[in-house]
Amino acid sequence: MNYPLALVLAGVSTVSYSLQAAESSQRCQATNEAQVAALFERWNDDLATGDPKKVVENYAESSLLLPTLSNRPRRTPEEKQDYFVHFLEKKPSGAVDERMIQIDCTTAVDAGIYTFSFADGSEVKARYTFTYKWDPQADQWLISSHHSSAMPEVIPVLD
């Protein structure tokens, strides 16, 4: 007659074990705002190499790039590389003008305004959002989404 109680206890034990397993798979990765800001610098330094493969290494395998100078979303590493082949021909250099960083357990968001300068002397000011996800297999933060869009309007400077 103790079978139902044993089954209930076994069920509780299984639930408890499942919760512990879920918690252990979601271990938080310690970081801070300076380290998240450095992820942009890592990406920007890789742009300076002129090597599109090096730039794409900053992105998680399953990630989305919504680039500034293309209307087409880039989902695969090959699509991202294709974008950066053409983007890097312009010899871009990015600088963050203003940003807000938010950090969670295994994700971080860096959003704001940046300006890209190009070898021909032109510039593009754009809004950006980098979402980073901690990848325990790679033992690093990788970009899970990157959205960049040129500023929609020119705002006159008021004196």
N, CA and C of each residue as an Amber inpcrd file, in Angstrom:
protein
   477
   0.8040000  -1.1970000   0.0000000   0.0000000   0.0000000   0.0000000
   0.8530000   1.2700000   0.0000000   2.1190000   1.1290000   0.1040000
   2.9960000   2.2900000   0.0680000   3.3930000   2.6560000  -1.3550000
   2.9080000   1.9020000  -2.3370000   3.2850000   2.1790000  -3.7250000
   2.8790000   3.5730000  -4.1910000   1.6520000   4.0230000  -3.9260000
   1.3150000   5.3700000  -4.3840000   2.2160000   6.4400000  -3.7730000
   2.5280000   6.3050000  -2.4960000   3.4000000   7.2760000  -1.8570000
   4.7920000   7.2300000  -2.4890000   5.2810000   6.0200000  -2.7630000
   6.5920000   5.8760000  -3.3970000   6.5920000   6.5080000  -4.7770000
   5.5040000   6.3430000  -5.5330000   5.4190000   6.9410000  -6.8600000
   5.3880000   8.4580000  -6.7720000   4.6600000   8.9910000  -5.7980000
   4.6020000  10.4390000  -5.6080000   5.9870000  10.9760000  -5.2660000
   6.6560000  10.2950000  -4.3350000   7.9970000  10.7450000  -3.9540000
   8.9650000  10.6380000  -5.1240000   8.8500000   9.6030000  -5.9160000
   9.6960000   9.4630000  -7.1070000   9.4260000  10.6010000  -8.0770000
   8.1600000  10.9830000  -8.2320000   7.8040000  12.0950000  -9.1120000
   8.3810000  13.3990000  -8.6130000   8.3250000  13.6370000  -7.2970000
   8.8930000  14.8570000  -6.7060000  10.3920000  14.8700000  -6.9110000
  11.0070000  13.7160000  -6.7030000  12.4540000  13.6270000  -6.8910000
  12.8250000  13.9320000  -8.3380000  12.0600000  13.4180000  -9.3070000
  12.3270000  13.6680000 -10.7270000  12.1630000  15.1400000 -11.0530000
  11.1080000  15.7730000 -10.5460000  10.8920000  17.2030000 -10.7740000
  12.0390000  18.0030000 -10.1870000  12.4330000  17.6770000  -8.9700000
  13.5260000  18.3880000  -8.3150000  14.8090000  18.2570000  -9.1270000
  15.1040000  17.0380000  -9.5970000  16.2980000  16.8120000 -10.4060000
  16.2320000  17.6070000 -11.7070000  15.0550000  17.6460000 -12.3400000
  14.8900000  18.3840000 -13.5950000  15.1310000  19.8700000 -13.3910000
  14.6350000  20.4190000 -12.2830000  14.8550000  21.8400000 -12.0000000
  16.3300000  22.1200000 -11.7620000  17.0080000  21.2200000 -11.0350000
  18.4400000  21.4080000 -10.7920000  19.2150000  21.3480000 -12.1090000
  18.8520000  20.4240000 -12.9840000  19.5280000  20.3100000 -14.2750000
  19.3200000  21.5700000 -15.1010000  18.0950000  22.1010000 -15.0980000
  17.8130000  23.3280000 -15.8540000  18.6120000  24.4880000 -15.2920000
  18.6920000  24.5890000 -13.9550000  19.4410000  25.6810000 -13.3410000
  20.9240000  25.5800000 -13.6690000  21.4680000  24.3670000 -13.6260000
  22.9020000  24.2340000 -13.8780000  23.2390000  24.5280000 -15.3390000
  22.2880000  24.3010000 -16.2560000  22.5560000  24.6010000 -17.6560000
  22.4300000  26.0980000 -17.9370000  21.8890000  26.8510000 -17.0170000
  21.7110000  28.2900000 -17.1700000  22.6220000  29.0640000 -16.2260000
  23.8380000  28.6030000 -16.0350000  24.7640000  29.3170000 -15.1560000
  25.0530000  30.6980000 -15.7440000  24.9980000  31.6760000 -14.8840000
  25.2690000  33.0390000 -15.3390000  26.7530000  33.2210000 -15.6120000
  27.0400000  34.0720000 -16.5710000  28.4140000  34.3990000 -16.9220000
  28.6960000  35.8220000 -16.4470000  29.6170000  35.9500000 -15.5270000
  29.9370000  37.2670000 -14.9830000  30.5300000  38.1540000 -16.0740000
  30.0510000  39.3860000 -16.1340000  30.6070000  40.3920000 -17.0430000
  30.2490000  41.7620000 -16.4930000  30.7370000  42.7930000 -17.1320000
  30.4070000  44.1590000 -16.7240000  30.3280000  45.0420000 -17.9650000
  29.9610000  46.3020000 -17.7740000  29.7720000  47.1940000 -18.9220000
  31.0460000  47.3790000 -19.7410000  32.1820000  47.4740000 -19.0870000
  33.4380000  47.6640000 -19.8200000  33.7480000  46.4530000 -20.7010000
  33.4800000  45.2570000 -20.1880000  33.7320000  44.0540000 -20.9820000
  32.7690000  43.9620000 -22.1630000  31.5230000  44.3520000 -21.9690000
  30.5590000  44.3420000 -23.0720000  30.9520000  45.3950000 -24.1060000
  31.3600000  46.5720000 -23.6660000  31.8100000  47.6130000 -24.5980000
  33.0220000  47.1260000 -25.3970000  33.8840000  46.3230000 -24.7740000
  35.0630000  45.7970000 -25.4590000  34.6820000  44.8270000 -26.5780000
  33.4940000  44.2430000 -26.5090000  33.0510000  43.3410000 -27.5770000
  32.8490000  44.1120000 -28.8820000  32.3730000  45.3600000 -28.7830000
  32.2840000  46.1890000 -29.9870000  33.6770000  46.4680000 -30.5340000
  34.6190000  46.7690000 -29.6470000  35.9900000  47.0530000 -30.0900000
  36.6090000  45.8290000 -30.7530000  36.3260000  44.6290000 -30.2220000
  36.8200000  43.3920000 -30.8530000  36.2840000  43.2880000 -32.2830000
  34.9730000  43.5210000 -32.4400000  34.3250000  43.4650000 -33.7560000
  34.9140000  44.5340000 -34.6840000  35.0610000  45.7460000 -34.1850000
  35.5930000  46.8560000 -34.9780000  37.0490000  46.5920000 -35.3760000
  37.8440000  46.0340000 -34.4690000  39.2260000  45.6730000 -34.7930000
  39.2640000  44.6130000 -35.8900000  38.3040000  43.6780000 -35.8400000
  38.2410000  42.6580000 -36.8910000  37.8360000  43.2670000 -38.2290000
  37.0110000  44.3210000 -38.2140000  36.7210000  45.0350000 -39.4580000
  38.0170000  45.5830000 -40.0560000  38.8660000  46.1270000 -39.2000000
  40.1090000  46.7550000 -39.6540000  41.0570000  45.7610000 -40.3130000
  40.8940000  44.4610000 -40.0440000  41.7600000  43.4650000 -40.6920000
  41.4220000  43.3220000 -42.1700000  40.2080000  43.7120000 -42.5660000
  39.7730000  43.5410000 -43.9490000  39.3650000  42.1180000 -44.2820000
  39.3500000  41.2370000 -43.2770000  39.0380000  39.8230000 -43.4830000
  37.6010000  39.5300000 -43.0590000  36.6870000  39.3180000 -44.0180000
  35.2830000  39.0830000 -43.6600000  35.0830000  37.8460000 -42.7950000
  35.9070000  36.8140000 -42.9790000  35.7820000  35.6110000 -42.1410000
  36.0620000  35.9420000 -40.6810000  37.0440000  36.7850000 -40.4530000
  37.4010000  37.1920000 -39.0810000  36.2400000  37.9420000 -38.4410000
  35.5770000  38.7900000 -39.1970000  34.4340000  39.5480000 -38.6710000
  33.2950000  38.5880000 -38.3290000  33.0180000  37.6530000 -39.2000000
  31.9030000  36.7160000 -39.0080000  32.1410000  35.8210000 -37.7980000
  33.3790000  35.5970000 -37.4090000  33.6720000  34.7910000 -36.2140000
  33.1040000  35.4010000 -34.9410000  32.7520000  36.6720000 -34.9800000
  32.1440000  37.3380000 -33.8180000  30.6820000  36.9600000 -33.6280000
  30.0710000  36.3560000 -34.6380000  28.6420000  36.0390000 -34.6320000
  28.4070000  34.5770000 -34.2550000  27.3750000  34.3390000 -33.4510000
  26.9710000  32.9750000 -33.1380000  26.5020000  32.2890000 -34.4180000
  26.6180000  30.9740000 -34.4320000  26.1830000  30.2010000 -35.6070000
  24.7460000  30.5500000 -35.9740000  23.8860000  30.5860000 -34.9820000
  22.4790000  30.9430000 -35.1920000  22.3040000  32.3950000 -34.7520000
  22.4960000  33.3100000 -35.6790000  22.4030000  34.7400000 -35.3610000
  21.8190000  35.4800000 -36.5530000  21.4520000  36.7300000 -36.3160000
  20.8390000  37.5520000 -37.3580000  21.5790000  38.8680000 -37.4750000
  21.9440000  39.2300000 -38.6970000  22.5400000  40.5260000 -39.0070000
  21.5580000  41.2950000 -39.8780000  21.1340000  42.4670000 -39.3940000
  20.3180000  43.4040000 -40.1760000  21.2140000  44.6070000 -40.4350000
  21.9560000  44.5880000 -41.5570000  23.0170000  45.5640000 -41.7770000
  22.5320000  46.9420000 -42.2340000  23.4090000  47.9060000 -42.0450000
  23.1170000  49.2920000 -42.4020000  22.9870000  49.4840000 -43.9080000
  23.9070000  48.8910000 -44.6730000  24.0090000  49.1820000 -46.0960000
  23.4650000  48.0610000 -46.9800000  22.4630000  47.3480000 -46.4800000
  21.8280000  46.2930000 -47.2690000  20.4080000  46.1050000 -46.7510000
  19.4920000  45.8240000 -47.6630000  18.1010000  45.5840000 -47.2720000
  17.8370000  44.1300000 -46.9130000  18.8150000  43.2550000 -47.1170000
  18.6110000  41.8260000 -46.9470000  19.1120000  41.3520000 -45.5850000
  18.2540000  40.7020000 -44.7960000  18.7190000  40.0980000 -43.5390000
  19.7420000  39.0000000 -43.8340000  20.7500000  38.8870000 -42.9810000
  21.7990000  37.8820000 -43.1500000  21.7280000  36.9170000 -41.9700000
  21.3750000  35.6650000 -42.2630000  21.1730000  34.6670000 -41.2100000
  22.3160000  33.6560000 -41.1160000  22.8640000  33.2420000 -42.2240000
  23.9030000  32.2190000 -42.2170000  25.2810000  32.8740000 -42.1980000
  26.2940000  32.1270000 -41.7760000  27.6510000  32.6810000 -41.8470000
  28.0340000  33.0900000 -43.2730000  27.5820000  32.3360000 -44.2510000
  27.8940000  32.6520000 -45.6470000  27.2500000  33.9750000 -46.0750000
  26.0120000  34.1970000 -45.6600000  25.3310000  35.4590000 -45.9950000
  25.9990000  36.6380000 -45.3020000  26.4060000  36.4480000 -44.0670000
  27.1100000  37.5190000 -43.3440000  28.4500000  37.8120000 -44.0220000
  29.1590000  36.7670000 -44.3750000  30.4500000  36.9510000 -45.0260000
  30.2860000  37.7040000 -46.3470000  29.2640000  37.3630000 -47.1090000
  28.9970000  38.0620000 -48.3650000  28.7950000  39.5580000 -48.1150000
  28.0370000  39.8950000 -47.0820000  27.8330000  41.3120000 -46.7580000
  29.1620000  41.9730000 -46.4200000  29.9500000  41.3310000 -45.5650000
  31.1780000  41.9700000 -45.1080000  32.2370000  42.0530000 -46.2060000
  32.2260000  41.1500000 -47.1770000  33.1450000  41.2810000 -48.3100000
  32.9620000  42.6580000 -48.9380000  31.7250000  43.0250000 -49.1880000
  31.4360000  44.3020000 -49.8530000  31.5850000  45.4910000 -48.9050000
  31.1630000  45.3300000 -47.6580000  31.2780000  46.4070000 -46.6780000
  32.7470000  46.7440000 -46.4170000  33.5830000  45.7280000 -46.2990000
  34.9960000  45.9510000 -45.9880000  35.7700000  46.5950000 -47.1380000
  35.2510000  46.4980000 -48.3540000  35.8870000  47.1730000 -49.4920000
  35.9490000  48.6810000 -49.2660000  35.0300000  49.2030000 -48.4590000
  34.9590000  50.6420000 -48.1810000  35.9330000  51.0660000 -47.0730000
  36.6110000  50.0710000 -46.4450000  37.5550000  50.3010000 -45.3510000
  36.8850000  51.0930000 -44.2050000  35.8750000  50.4700000 -43.5740000
  35.1420000  51.1480000 -42.5060000  35.8910000  51.1720000 -41.1800000
  35.6040000  52.1880000 -40.4180000  36.0720000  52.2820000 -39.0430000
  34.9290000  52.8590000 -38.2180000  34.4970000  52.1270000 -37.2030000
  33.3600000  52.5560000 -36.4030000  33.7870000  53.2110000 -35.1010000
  32.9650000  54.1330000 -34.6460000  33.1700000  54.7800000 -33.3450000
  31.8040000  54.9490000 -32.6920000  31.7060000  54.5350000 -31.4450000
  30.4520000  54.6730000 -30.7090000  30.3180000  56.1180000 -30.2480000
  29.1690000  56.7220000 -30.5580000  28.8900000  58.1000000 -30.1440000
  28.1840000  58.1290000 -28.7900000  27.2410000  57.2250000 -28.6040000
  26.5590000  57.0760000 -27.3200000  25.9710000  55.6800000 -27.2470000
  25.8610000  55.1730000 -26.0300000  25.3900000  53.7960000 -25.8670000
  24.7100000  53.5910000 -24.5290000  23.9380000  52.5200000 -24.4900000
  23.3610000  52.0170000 -23.2530000  23.6140000  50.5140000 -23.2450000
  24.1640000  50.0010000 -22.1640000  24.4510000  48.5770000 -22.0400000
  23.5770000  47.9890000 -20.9460000  22.9770000  46.8480000 -21.2570000
  22.1830000  46.1010000 -20.2860000  22.7350000  44.6870000 -20.2280000
  22.8290000  44.1450000 -19.0200000  23.4270000  42.8300000 -18.8240000
  22.4520000  41.9370000 -18.0730000  22.3010000  40.7090000 -18.5620000
  21.4980000  39.6990000 -17.8990000  22.3910000  38.4890000 -17.6270000
  21.8110000  37.3960000 -17.2930000  22.5450000  36.2030000 -16.8800000
  23.5170000  35.7050000 -17.9550000  23.0160000  35.4240000 -19.1390000
  23.8680000  34.9360000 -20.2290000  23.6850000  35.7630000 -21.4990000
  23.1180000  36.9600000 -21.3510000  22.9500000  37.8580000 -22.4910000
  23.3570000  39.2780000 -22.1020000  23.7080000  40.0390000 -23.1010000
  24.0210000  41.4560000 -22.9030000  23.5820000  42.1990000 -24.1600000
  23.1440000  43.4370000 -23.9690000  22.7110000  44.2730000 -25.0780000
  23.5110000  45.5700000 -25.0380000  24.0530000  45.9320000 -26.1740000
  24.7560000  47.2060000 -26.3460000  24.0230000  47.9310000 -27.4710000
  23.3400000  49.0270000 -27.1410000  22.5450000  49.7570000 -28.1310000
  22.8820000  51.2400000 -28.0600000  22.8430000  51.8920000 -29.2140000
  23.1210000  53.3190000 -29.2340000  23.2850000  53.8520000 -30.6360000
  24.1800000  54.8230000 -30.7370000  24.4770000  55.4920000 -32.0020000
  25.9640000  55.3240000 -32.2770000  26.3030000  54.9390000 -33.5180000
  27.7000000  54.9140000 -33.9120000  27.8730000  55.5860000 -35.2620000
  29.1110000  55.9680000 -35.5460000  29.4450000  56.5950000 -36.8120000
  30.5270000  55.7680000 -37.4890000  30.2940000  55.4600000 -38.7560000
  31.3050000  54.7800000 -39.5510000  31.9540000  55.7770000 -40.4900000
  33.2790000  55.7840000 -40.4840000  34.0730000  56.5710000 -41.4190000
  34.6410000  55.6070000 -42.4460000  34.7110000  56.0540000 -43.6950000
  35.1870000  55.2120000 -44.7830000  36.4070000  55.8340000 -45.4420000
  37.1600000  55.0230000 -46.1590000  38.4120000  55.4650000 -46.7830000
  38.2140000  56.6360000 -47.7340000  37.0320000  56.7410000 -48.3580000
  36.7840000  57.8370000 -49.3000000  36.4120000  59.1480000 -48.6030000
  36.4420000  59.1580000 -47.2720000  36.1270000  60.3650000 -46.5100000
  34.6700000  60.4880000 -46.1200000  33.8150000  59.6140000 -46.6090000
  32.3910000  59.6810000 -46.2570000  32.1530000  59.0860000 -44.8640000
  31.0010000  59.4250000 -44.3110000  30.6000000  58.9220000 -42.9980000
  29.1370000  58.5340000 -43.0200000  28.7880000  57.5660000 -42.1920000
  27.3940000  57.1820000 -41.9860000  27.1650000  57.1040000 -40.4900000
  26.2080000  57.8760000 -40.0220000  25.7950000  57.8080000 -38.6210000
  24.5970000  56.8670000 -38.5740000  24.6210000  55.9240000 -37.6260000
  23.5680000  54.9160000 -37.5830000  23.1960000  54.5600000 -36.1500000
  21.9900000  54.0520000 -36.0160000  21.5410000  53.4580000 -34.7560000
  21.9710000  52.0010000 -34.7940000  22.3080000  51.4590000 -33.6400000
  22.7240000  50.0570000 -33.6180000  22.2170000  49.3550000 -32.3710000
  22.0940000  48.0490000 -32.4880000  21.8670000  47.1630000 -31.3520000
  22.6560000  45.8920000 -31.5900000  23.5480000  45.5920000 -30.6630000
  24.2330000  44.3060000 -30.6240000  23.6540000  43.5400000 -29.4500000
  23.1660000  42.3360000 -29.6980000  22.7560000  41.4480000 -28.6250000
  23.7930000  40.3360000 -28.5730000  24.3500000  40.1280000 -27.3870000
  25.3720000  39.1110000 -27.2040000  24.8200000  37.9780000 -26.3520000
  25.2830000  36.7740000 -26.6390000  24.9100000  35.5820000 -25.8810000
  26.1930000  34.8610000 -25.4990000  26.2740000  34.4430000 -24.2300000
  27.4430000  33.6870000 -23.7960000  27.3770000  32.3000000 -24.4140000
  28.4510000  31.8830000 -25.0740000  28.5370000  30.5600000 -25.6740000
  29.5350000  29.7450000 -24.8480000  29.0350000  28.8250000 -24.0020000
  29.9570000  28.0680000 -23.1530000  30.8930000  27.1520000 -23.9450000
  30.4480000  26.6460000 -25.1010000  31.3240000  25.7920000 -25.9120000
  32.4940000  26.5950000 -26.4700000  32.2170000  27.8040000 -26.9220000
  33.2770000  28.6600000 -27.4730000  34.0010000  29.4310000 -26.3670000
  33.4250000  29.4270000 -25.1630000  33.9810000  30.1380000 -24.0080000
  34.1690000  31.6250000 -24.3040000  33.1290000  32.2040000 -24.9490000
  33.1790000  33.6310000 -25.2610000  31.7790000  34.1730000 -25.5400000
  31.6770000  35.4840000 -25.5040000  30.4510000  36.1670000 -25.8840000
  30.4300000  36.2780000 -27.4010000  29.2910000  35.9380000 -28.0080000
  29.1280000  36.0540000 -29.4530000  27.8800000  36.8730000 -29.7630000
  27.8730000  37.4930000 -30.9160000  26.7300000  38.2960000 -31.3390000
  25.6000000  37.3570000 -31.7410000  24.4330000  37.5240000 -31.1130000
  23.2660000  36.7210000 -31.4980000  22.3440000  37.5150000 -32.4210000
  22.3810000  38.8340000 -32.3180000  21.6870000  39.6850000 -33.2820000
  22.3970000  41.0320000 -33.3520000  22.3860000  41.5800000 -34.5480000
  23.0310000  42.8770000 -34.7900000  22.1480000  43.6300000 -35.7790000
  21.6040000  44.7220000 -35.2980000  20.7660000  45.5690000 -36.1380000
  21.4400000  46.9210000 -36.2520000  21.5410000  47.4190000 -37.4580000
  22.1340000  48.7200000 -37.6960000  21.3310000  49.4200000 -38.7850000
  20.9490000  50.6560000 -38.5300000  20.1870000  51.4000000 -39.5390000
  20.6330000  52.8520000 -39.5440000  20.8160000  53.3660000 -40.7490000
  21.2260000  54.7640000 -40.9090000  20.1740000  55.6740000 -40.2740000
  20.6310000  56.7710000 -39.7590000  19.7100000  57.7420000 -39.1530000
  18.7140000  58.1830000 -40.2230000  17.4240000  58.2280000 -39.8840000
  16.3940000  58.4790000 -40.8890000  16.2780000  59.9250000 -41.3580000
  16.8020000  60.8230000 -40.5900000  16.6470000  62.2310000 -40.9780000
  17.8480000  63.0340000 -40.4950000  18.1130000  64.1050000 -41.1850000
  19.1580000  65.0140000 -40.7660000  18.5010000  66.0420000 -39.8570000
  19.0790000  66.1970000 -38.6800000  18.5180000  67.1390000 -37.7080000
  19.3890000  68.4030000 -37.7250000  18.7980000  69.5530000 -38.0130000
  19.6010000  70.7780000 -38.0670000  20.1010000  71.1530000 -36.6680000
  21.3030000  71.6950000 -36.6370000  21.8800000  72.1520000 -35.3850000
  21.3040000  73.5220000 -35.0630000  20.7580000  73.6620000 -33.8680000
  20.1990000  74.9420000 -33.4380000  21.2200000  75.6820000 -32.5850000
  21.4210000  76.9430000 -32.8960000  22.3590000  77.7680000 -32.1020000
  21.6320000  78.4660000 -30.9950000
